[in-house]
mmCIF file of C-alpha atoms in Angstrom:
data_model
loop_
_atom_site.group_PDB
_atom_site.id
_atom_site.type_symbol
_atom_site.label_atom_id
_atom_site.label_comp_id
_atom_site.label_asym_id
_atom_site.label_seq_id
_atom_site.Cartn_x
_atom_site.Cartn_y
_atom_site.Cartn_z
ATOM 1 C CA UNK A 1 110.639 255.271 348.394
ATOM 2 C CA UNK A 2 112.496 254.020 346.466
ATOM 3 C CA UNK A 3 111.997 254.745 342.367
ATOM 4 C CA UNK A 4 112.314 258.414 343.761
ATOM 5 C CA UNK A 5 115.377 258.047 344.718
ATOM 6 C CA UNK A 6 116.047 256.451 342.014
ATOM 7 C CA UNK A 7 114.252 259.058 339.949
ATOM 8 C CA UNK A 8 116.165 262.549 341.972
ATOM 9 C CA UNK A 9 120.011 260.262 340.430
ATOM 10 C CA UNK A 10 118.437 260.421 337.243
ATOM 11 C CA UNK A 11 118.065 264.093 337.269
ATOM 12 C CA UNK A 12 121.378 264.658 339.752
ATOM 13 C CA UNK A 13 123.000 263.337 336.511
ATOM 14 C CA UNK A 14 120.699 264.258 333.680
ATOM 15 C CA UNK A 15 121.761 267.955 335.172
ATOM 16 C CA UNK A 16 125.552 267.094 336.184
ATOM 17 C CA UNK A 17 125.901 265.353 332.585
ATOM 18 C CA UNK A 18 125.074 268.777 330.327
ATOM 19 C CA UNK A 19 127.146 270.909 332.959
ATOM 20 C CA UNK A 20 130.042 269.029 331.721
ATOM 21 C CA UNK A 21 129.803 269.056 327.896
ATOM 22 C CA UNK A 22 128.791 272.865 328.685
ATOM 23 C CA UNK A 23 131.946 273.575 330.291
ATOM 24 C CA UNK A 24 133.566 270.807 328.628
ATOM 25 C CA UNK A 25 133.299 271.483 325.513
ATOM 26 C CA UNK A 26 132.290 275.452 325.395
ATOM 27 C CA UNK A 27 128.283 275.592 324.694
ATOM 28 C CA UNK A 28 126.773 278.014 325.280
ATOM 29 C CA UNK A 29 123.689 277.297 327.685
ATOM 30 C CA UNK A 30 120.792 277.583 325.924
ATOM 31 C CA UNK A 31 121.988 274.955 323.176
ATOM 32 C CA UNK A 32 122.712 272.553 326.762
ATOM 33 C CA UNK A 33 119.377 273.034 327.818
ATOM 34 C CA UNK A 34 118.295 272.018 324.704
ATOM 35 C CA UNK A 35 119.555 268.500 324.005
ATOM 36 C CA UNK A 36 117.209 265.765 324.586
ATOM 37 C CA UNK A 37 117.936 261.687 324.499
ATOM 38 C CA UNK A 38 117.758 262.060 320.427
ATOM 39 C CA UNK A 39 120.417 264.917 320.091
ATOM 40 C CA UNK A 40 123.380 263.472 318.650
ATOM 41 C CA UNK A 41 126.885 263.857 319.249
ATOM 42 C CA UNK A 42 129.771 262.519 318.157
ATOM 43 C CA UNK A 43 129.828 263.466 314.671
ATOM 44 C CA UNK A 44 126.941 265.784 314.806
ATOM 45 C CA UNK A 45 128.759 268.647 317.661
ATOM 46 C CA UNK A 46 132.176 270.345 316.305
ATOM 47 C CA UNK A 47 133.438 270.787 319.560
ATOM 48 C CA UNK A 48 133.643 266.706 320.280
ATOM 49 C CA UNK A 49 136.308 266.110 318.978
ATOM 50 C CA UNK A 50 138.624 262.855 319.680
ATOM 51 C CA UNK A 51 140.526 265.170 321.709
ATOM 52 C CA UNK A 52 138.185 266.789 323.703
ATOM 53 C CA UNK A 53 136.056 263.793 323.863
ATOM 54 C CA UNK A 54 139.241 262.784 326.400
ATOM 55 C CA UNK A 55 139.476 265.528 328.409
ATOM 56 C CA UNK A 56 135.131 264.605 328.432
ATOM 57 C CA UNK A 57 135.433 261.682 329.901
ATOM 58 C CA UNK A 58 138.357 262.673 332.578
ATOM 59 C CA UNK A 59 136.214 264.803 333.166
ATOM 60 C CA UNK A 60 133.039 262.613 333.887
ATOM 61 C CA UNK A 61 135.350 260.938 336.030
ATOM 62 C CA UNK A 62 136.272 263.269 338.148
ATOM 63 C CA UNK A 63 133.417 265.140 338.992
ATOM 64 C CA UNK A 64 131.079 261.647 339.422
ATOM 65 C CA UNK A 65 133.896 259.474 341.071
ATOM 66 C CA UNK A 66 133.005 256.936 338.435
ATOM 67 C CA UNK A 67 136.264 255.013 336.140
ATOM 68 C CA UNK A 68 134.977 254.437 332.725
ATOM 69 C CA UNK A 69 137.344 251.667 330.587
ATOM 70 C CA UNK A 70 138.825 252.870 327.724
ATOM 71 C CA UNK A 71 137.413 249.346 325.976
ATOM 72 C CA UNK A 72 133.905 250.334 327.355
ATOM 73 C CA UNK A 73 134.456 253.933 324.924
ATOM 74 C CA UNK A 74 133.075 253.386 321.162
ATOM 75 C CA UNK A 75 131.367 255.644 319.245
ATOM 76 C CA UNK A 76 127.592 254.739 320.456
ATOM 77 C CA UNK A 77 128.436 255.022 324.046
ATOM 78 C CA UNK A 78 128.978 258.157 322.185
ATOM 79 C CA UNK A 79 126.342 258.867 319.539
ATOM 80 C CA UNK A 80 123.472 260.121 321.379
ATOM 81 C CA UNK A 81 123.119 262.663 324.820
ATOM 82 C CA UNK A 82 120.139 259.259 325.691
ATOM 83 C CA UNK A 83 123.053 256.851 324.852
ATOM 84 C CA UNK A 84 125.872 259.206 327.060
ATOM 85 C CA UNK A 85 123.599 259.666 330.005
ATOM 86 C CA UNK A 86 122.517 256.161 329.661
ATOM 87 C CA UNK A 87 125.890 255.162 329.735
ATOM 88 C CA UNK A 88 126.360 256.589 333.144
ATOM 89 C CA UNK A 89 123.604 256.570 335.400
ATOM 90 C CA UNK A 90 124.391 252.886 334.784
ATOM 91 C CA UNK A 91 128.102 253.569 335.919
ATOM 92 C CA UNK A 92 126.553 255.474 338.978
ATOM 93 C CA UNK A 93 124.149 253.158 339.496
ATOM 94 C CA UNK A 94 127.112 249.983 340.174
ATOM 95 C CA UNK B 1 154.888 292.793 329.070
ATOM 96 C CA UNK B 2 158.166 291.464 328.570
ATOM 97 C CA UNK B 3 160.447 288.187 327.969
ATOM 98 C CA UNK B 4 163.892 287.295 329.601
ATOM 99 C CA UNK B 5 166.561 284.588 330.259
ATOM 100 C CA UNK B 6 167.577 284.894 334.171
ATOM 101 C CA UNK B 7 169.957 281.982 335.452
ATOM 102 C CA UNK B 8 168.147 278.892 336.400
ATOM 103 C CA UNK B 9 168.858 274.831 337.094
ATOM 104 C CA UNK B 10 167.783 272.132 334.786
ATOM 105 C CA UNK B 11 168.640 268.609 333.272
ATOM 106 C CA UNK B 12 170.696 269.620 330.404
ATOM 107 C CA UNK B 13 169.965 272.549 329.998
ATOM 108 C CA UNK B 14 172.057 275.528 329.782
ATOM 109 C CA UNK B 15 171.877 277.538 333.047
ATOM 110 C CA UNK B 16 169.374 279.834 331.594
ATOM 111 C CA UNK B 17 165.403 279.776 331.431
ATOM 112 C CA UNK B 18 162.756 282.225 329.892
ATOM 113 C CA UNK B 19 160.222 284.148 332.299
ATOM 114 C CA UNK B 20 157.658 286.780 330.831
ATOM 115 C CA UNK B 21 157.262 289.386 333.799
ATOM 116 C CA UNK B 22 155.100 291.892 334.015
ATOM 117 C CA UNK B 23 154.101 295.247 336.111
ATOM 118 C CA UNK B 24 156.623 297.373 337.961
ATOM 119 C CA UNK B 25 159.703 296.259 339.110
ATOM 120 C CA UNK B 26 160.110 297.595 342.320
ATOM 121 C CA UNK B 27 155.576 296.116 343.180
ATOM 122 C CA UNK B 28 155.633 294.985 346.380
ATOM 123 C CA UNK B 29 153.381 292.853 345.405
ATOM 124 C CA UNK B 30 154.950 289.964 343.066
ATOM 125 C CA UNK B 31 152.847 287.117 341.856
ATOM 126 C CA UNK B 32 154.970 284.214 340.392
ATOM 127 C CA UNK B 33 152.696 282.416 337.973
ATOM 128 C CA UNK B 34 152.861 278.353 337.997
ATOM 129 C CA UNK B 35 152.045 277.594 334.258
ATOM 130 C CA UNK B 36 149.455 274.444 333.226
ATOM 131 C CA UNK B 37 151.160 271.418 332.157
ATOM 132 C CA UNK B 38 151.931 269.828 328.307
ATOM 133 C CA UNK B 39 148.705 271.306 325.202
ATOM 134 C CA UNK B 40 146.908 272.776 328.341
ATOM 135 C CA UNK B 41 149.821 275.102 329.030
ATOM 136 C CA UNK B 42 149.324 276.361 325.150
ATOM 137 C CA UNK B 43 145.447 277.137 325.536
ATOM 138 C CA UNK B 44 146.006 279.497 329.168
ATOM 139 C CA UNK B 45 149.180 281.586 328.004
ATOM 140 C CA UNK B 46 146.428 283.953 326.452
ATOM 141 C CA UNK B 47 144.543 284.209 329.177
ATOM 142 C CA UNK B 48 147.292 283.712 331.269
ATOM 143 C CA UNK B 49 148.900 287.022 329.621
ATOM 144 C CA UNK B 50 146.066 289.375 330.251
ATOM 145 C CA UNK B 51 145.336 288.849 333.685
ATOM 146 C CA UNK B 52 149.362 289.826 334.336
ATOM 147 C CA UNK B 53 148.602 292.824 332.218
ATOM 148 C CA UNK B 54 145.637 293.010 334.186
ATOM 149 C CA UNK B 55 147.441 292.493 337.818
ATOM 150 C CA UNK B 56 149.936 294.821 336.390
ATOM 151 C CA UNK B 57 147.371 298.065 336.096
ATOM 152 C CA UNK B 58 146.402 297.363 339.799
ATOM 153 C CA UNK B 59 150.111 297.780 340.736
ATOM 154 C CA UNK B 60 150.676 294.258 340.491
ATOM 155 C CA UNK B 61 154.035 292.030 339.387
ATOM 156 C CA UNK B 62 153.730 289.415 338.140
ATOM 157 C CA UNK B 63 156.000 286.153 336.672
ATOM 158 C CA UNK B 64 155.412 283.302 334.649
ATOM 159 C CA UNK B 65 158.631 280.991 334.643
ATOM 160 C CA UNK B 66 158.666 278.461 331.195
ATOM 161 C CA UNK B 67 159.056 275.453 332.462
ATOM 162 C CA UNK B 68 162.393 273.763 331.605
ATOM 163 C CA UNK B 69 161.348 271.234 328.352
ATOM 164 C CA UNK B 70 158.998 273.799 327.637
ATOM 165 C CA UNK B 71 157.722 276.780 325.480
ATOM 166 C CA UNK B 72 161.489 278.429 324.954
ATOM 167 C CA UNK B 73 163.244 276.579 326.910
ATOM 168 C CA UNK B 74 166.821 275.034 325.189
ATOM 169 C CA UNK B 75 166.200 271.938 327.716
ATOM 170 C CA UNK B 76 165.304 268.744 326.586
ATOM 171 C CA UNK B 77 162.196 268.150 328.467
ATOM 172 C CA UNK B 78 162.291 264.198 328.241
ATOM 173 C CA UNK B 79 165.329 265.188 330.669
ATOM 174 C CA UNK B 80 163.046 266.602 333.099
ATOM 175 C CA UNK B 81 160.746 265.069 335.511
ATOM 176 C CA UNK B 82 158.434 266.478 338.464
ATOM 177 C CA UNK B 83 160.633 267.336 340.677
ATOM 178 C CA UNK B 84 162.798 269.094 338.244
ATOM 179 C CA UNK B 85 160.262 271.212 337.586
ATOM 180 C CA UNK B 86 159.911 272.282 340.821
ATOM 181 C CA UNK B 87 162.872 273.016 341.346
ATOM 182 C CA UNK B 88 162.820 275.637 339.015
ATOM 183 C CA UNK B 89 160.301 277.124 340.307
ATOM 184 C CA UNK B 90 161.411 277.417 344.223
ATOM 185 C CA UNK B 91 164.357 279.097 341.837
ATOM 186 C CA UNK B 92 161.923 282.222 340.388
ATOM 187 C CA UNK B 93 160.463 282.573 343.946
ATOM 188 C CA UNK B 94 163.951 283.076 345.141
ATOM 189 C CA UNK B 95 165.257 285.081 341.915
ATOM 190 C CA UNK B 96 161.943 287.035 340.586
ATOM 191 C CA UNK B 97 161.490 287.665 345.250
ATOM 192 C CA UNK B 98 157.538 286.673 344.705
ATOM 193 C CA UNK B 99 155.597 287.846 347.495
ATOM 194 C CA UNK B 100 152.589 285.218 346.095
ATOM 195 C CA UNK B 101 151.718 282.240 343.836
ATOM 196 C CA UNK B 102 149.322 281.198 341.289
ATOM 197 C CA UNK B 103 149.108 277.792 339.694
ATOM 198 C CA UNK B 104 147.429 277.625 337.579
ATOM 199 C CA UNK B 105 145.606 274.089 336.916
ATOM 200 C CA UNK B 106 147.901 270.464 336.566
ATOM 201 C CA UNK B 107 150.863 273.437 337.888
ATOM 202 C CA UNK B 108 149.355 273.228 341.452
ATOM 203 C CA UNK B 109 151.847 269.722 340.955
ATOM 204 C CA UNK B 110 155.273 272.251 340.383
ATOM 205 C CA UNK B 111 154.438 275.439 342.369
ATOM 206 C CA UNK B 112 156.481 276.574 345.428
ATOM 207 C CA UNK B 113 154.730 274.384 348.754
ATOM 208 C CA UNK B 114 155.739 277.872 350.812
ATOM 209 C CA UNK B 115 154.591 281.823 350.584
ATOM 210 C CA UNK B 116 150.118 282.239 350.453
ATOM 211 C CA UNK B 117 148.701 282.235 346.850
ATOM 212 C CA UNK B 118 145.773 280.814 344.631
ATOM 213 C CA UNK B 119 144.806 277.087 343.021
ATOM 214 C CA UNK B 120 143.052 278.153 339.660
ATOM 215 C CA UNK B 121 140.781 274.866 338.772
ATOM 216 C CA UNK B 122 143.726 272.132 340.152
ATOM 217 C CA UNK B 123 143.836 268.810 338.743
ATOM 218 C CA UNK B 124 145.931 265.656 340.115
ATOM 219 C CA UNK B 125 148.683 265.565 337.313
ATOM 220 C CA UNK B 126 148.171 262.169 337.643
ATOM 221 C CA UNK B 127 144.059 262.799 335.595
ATOM 222 C CA UNK B 128 146.006 264.803 333.216
ATOM 223 C CA UNK B 129 148.685 262.081 332.496
ATOM 224 C CA UNK B 130 145.297 259.457 332.363
ATOM 225 C CA UNK B 131 143.806 262.008 330.049
ATOM 226 C CA UNK B 132 146.340 261.768 327.719
ATOM 227 C CA UNK B 133 147.234 258.479 327.636
ATOM 228 C CA UNK B 134 143.046 258.362 326.656
ATOM 229 C CA UNK B 135 144.212 260.713 323.514
ATOM 230 C CA UNK B 136 146.371 258.896 322.748
ATOM 231 C CA UNK B 137 144.284 255.687 322.178
ATOM 232 C CA UNK B 138 141.552 257.075 320.902
ATOM 233 C CA UNK B 139 143.218 258.064 318.312
ATOM 234 C CA UNK B 140 144.989 255.255 317.624
ATOM 235 C CA UNK B 141 142.618 253.532 317.186
ATOM 236 C CA UNK B 142 140.583 255.761 314.727
ATOM 237 C CA UNK B 143 143.253 253.620 312.653
ATOM 238 C CA UNK B 144 142.796 250.201 313.788
ATOM 239 C CA UNK B 145 145.520 250.010 316.646
ATOM 240 C CA UNK B 146 144.336 248.054 319.807
ATOM 241 C CA UNK B 147 146.066 249.139 322.773
ATOM 242 C CA UNK B 148 145.411 250.197 326.931
ATOM 243 C CA UNK B 149 146.294 252.711 328.717
ATOM 244 C CA UNK B 150 147.916 249.297 330.917
ATOM 245 C CA UNK B 151 150.597 249.000 328.443
ATOM 246 C CA UNK B 152 151.134 252.009 327.760
ATOM 247 C CA UNK B 153 151.830 253.164 331.877
ATOM 248 C CA UNK B 154 154.619 250.466 331.766
ATOM 249 C CA UNK B 155 156.216 250.975 328.277
ATOM 250 C CA UNK B 156 156.545 254.788 329.543
ATOM 251 C CA UNK B 157 158.117 253.824 333.434
ATOM 252 C CA UNK B 158 160.381 252.362 331.577
ATOM 253 C CA UNK B 159 161.294 254.287 328.743
ATOM 254 C CA UNK B 160 159.268 256.651 328.523
ATOM 255 C CA UNK B 161 156.719 258.701 326.342
ATOM 256 C CA UNK B 162 154.836 259.959 323.660
ATOM 257 C CA UNK B 163 151.467 261.793 324.065
ATOM 258 C CA UNK B 164 150.027 264.363 322.231
ATOM 259 C CA UNK B 165 153.328 265.614 321.233
ATOM 260 C CA UNK B 166 155.159 265.341 323.940
ATOM 261 C CA UNK B 167 158.449 263.529 324.650
ATOM 262 C CA UNK B 168 158.147 262.701 328.467
ATOM 263 C CA UNK B 169 161.078 260.504 330.041
ATOM 264 C CA UNK B 170 160.584 257.214 332.656
ATOM 265 C CA UNK B 171 161.162 259.820 335.349
ATOM 266 C CA UNK B 172 158.453 262.245 334.376
ATOM 267 C CA UNK B 173 155.878 259.230 333.262
ATOM 268 C CA UNK B 174 156.436 257.559 337.229
ATOM 269 C CA UNK B 175 156.370 261.346 339.136
ATOM 270 C CA UNK B 176 152.819 262.329 336.721
ATOM 271 C CA UNK B 177 151.489 258.518 337.588
ATOM 272 C CA UNK B 178 152.030 258.925 341.590
ATOM 273 C CA UNK B 179 150.865 263.032 341.687
ATOM 274 C CA UNK B 180 147.698 264.174 343.505
ATOM 275 C CA UNK B 181 146.384 267.387 345.094
ATOM 276 C CA UNK B 182 147.721 267.336 348.927
ATOM 277 C CA UNK B 183 150.615 268.762 347.588
ATOM 278 C CA UNK B 184 149.912 273.199 348.249
ATOM 279 C CA UNK B 185 145.872 272.033 349.690
ATOM 280 C CA UNK B 186 146.359 275.247 352.536
ATOM 281 C CA UNK B 187 146.177 277.882 349.227
ATOM 282 C CA UNK B 188 142.461 278.453 348.102
ATOM 283 C CA UNK B 189 140.962 277.407 345.203
ATOM 284 C CA UNK B 190 139.655 279.139 342.825
ATOM 285 C CA UNK B 191 136.756 277.734 339.354
ATOM 286 C CA UNK B 192 135.617 278.875 336.710
ATOM 287 C CA UNK B 193 132.561 278.098 337.929
ATOM 288 C CA UNK B 194 132.727 281.306 340.477
ATOM 289 C CA UNK B 195 134.346 283.898 338.165
ATOM 290 C CA UNK B 196 132.327 282.769 335.374
ATOM 291 C CA UNK B 197 133.312 282.061 332.355
ATOM 292 C CA UNK B 198 134.169 278.528 330.612
ATOM 293 C CA UNK B 199 137.473 276.513 330.831
ATOM 294 C CA UNK B 200 138.895 277.234 327.882
ATOM 295 C CA UNK B 201 141.626 274.264 328.633
ATOM 296 C CA UNK B 202 139.051 271.156 327.389
ATOM 297 C CA UNK B 203 137.880 273.734 324.448
ATOM 298 C CA UNK B 204 139.680 272.351 321.719
ATOM 299 C CA UNK B 205 139.248 275.845 320.188
ATOM 300 C CA UNK B 206 139.200 278.267 323.150
ATOM 301 C CA UNK B 207 138.924 282.078 322.741
ATOM 302 C CA UNK B 208 139.172 285.316 324.121
ATOM 303 C CA UNK B 209 137.783 285.052 327.736
ATOM 304 C CA UNK B 210 137.885 288.685 329.066
ATOM 305 C CA UNK B 211 135.313 288.132 331.777
ATOM 306 C CA UNK B 212 136.793 285.803 332.864
ATOM 307 C CA UNK B 213 141.049 287.140 332.945
ATOM 308 C CA UNK B 214 138.630 290.409 334.787
ATOM 309 C CA UNK B 215 137.261 288.651 337.461
ATOM 310 C CA UNK B 216 140.509 286.618 338.202
ATOM 311 C CA UNK B 217 142.903 289.985 337.625
ATOM 312 C CA UNK B 218 140.189 291.383 340.633
ATOM 313 C CA UNK B 219 140.153 288.323 342.837
ATOM 314 C CA UNK B 220 144.192 287.931 343.501
ATOM 315 C CA UNK B 221 143.963 292.300 343.771
ATOM 316 C CA UNK B 222 141.211 291.560 346.551
ATOM 317 C CA UNK B 223 143.289 288.986 348.327
ATOM 318 C CA UNK B 224 146.202 290.829 347.537
ATOM 319 C CA UNK B 225 144.979 294.159 349.074
ATOM 320 C CA UNK B 226 143.127 292.886 352.242
#
């Protein structure tokens, strides 16, 4: 049961995070759907400049009801879709 | 559509502010637009201009006033706070005899409370302040700086703060920090998700979205007609 609930949270976070990236960065739905854990974000997506990072983080906070401290934000967290998803899931699990 | 000067109170101002007006002068329905705040105002300006044009083809007049200290305003931004912006918006509602209010994003914090209308993608001013602080901190960090939101806010409450090129006075920082979404919460919320489109204000290089502007104007027209 617990595993099932955890899987559900994972799917939900995954879907919401994709929707946020699509909305915040104005990406095409098809592009966001094709993201894998290895897809590079910061430094690879031209849409994701440092202004956009701030907006992205605030939107993640508001939609997923979590608080992200600024000292938690670094290149590693935003490096790939997988690292951002793992960070967000860990925050929601708390 | 044209820009006109109108008599508006504002701390440090000349007694006159500017507004863009559109639509028939004798229109029965007149929409006051409370613009988005700070950099989001620039990103949504074109969207609003197109909505205003679309509304005028439906026989609906609209007015988009500058917030004192922003746009063409002669008043210094540093002297403004949410109270002076609310006064300006209330004065605009009276001067232009508007019947409805459309607030854009953070504009919900300054929209007059009376009258029916819509809240387009409302965001609490305190959330917007958080994004502005974060932008400044992340940008400074790229250059080796190390600052915290708490320290910046503390400085801002006492001495004001420059965020994303906007020089905010202490009263503005304090007011933004306290502003949630409870104001004008009776007005229905309109979202991009229900209209179809992307949130232009988040995009570093906002594109035009005729489908979104058309859908927003259509929704307003439909509500007014019913």
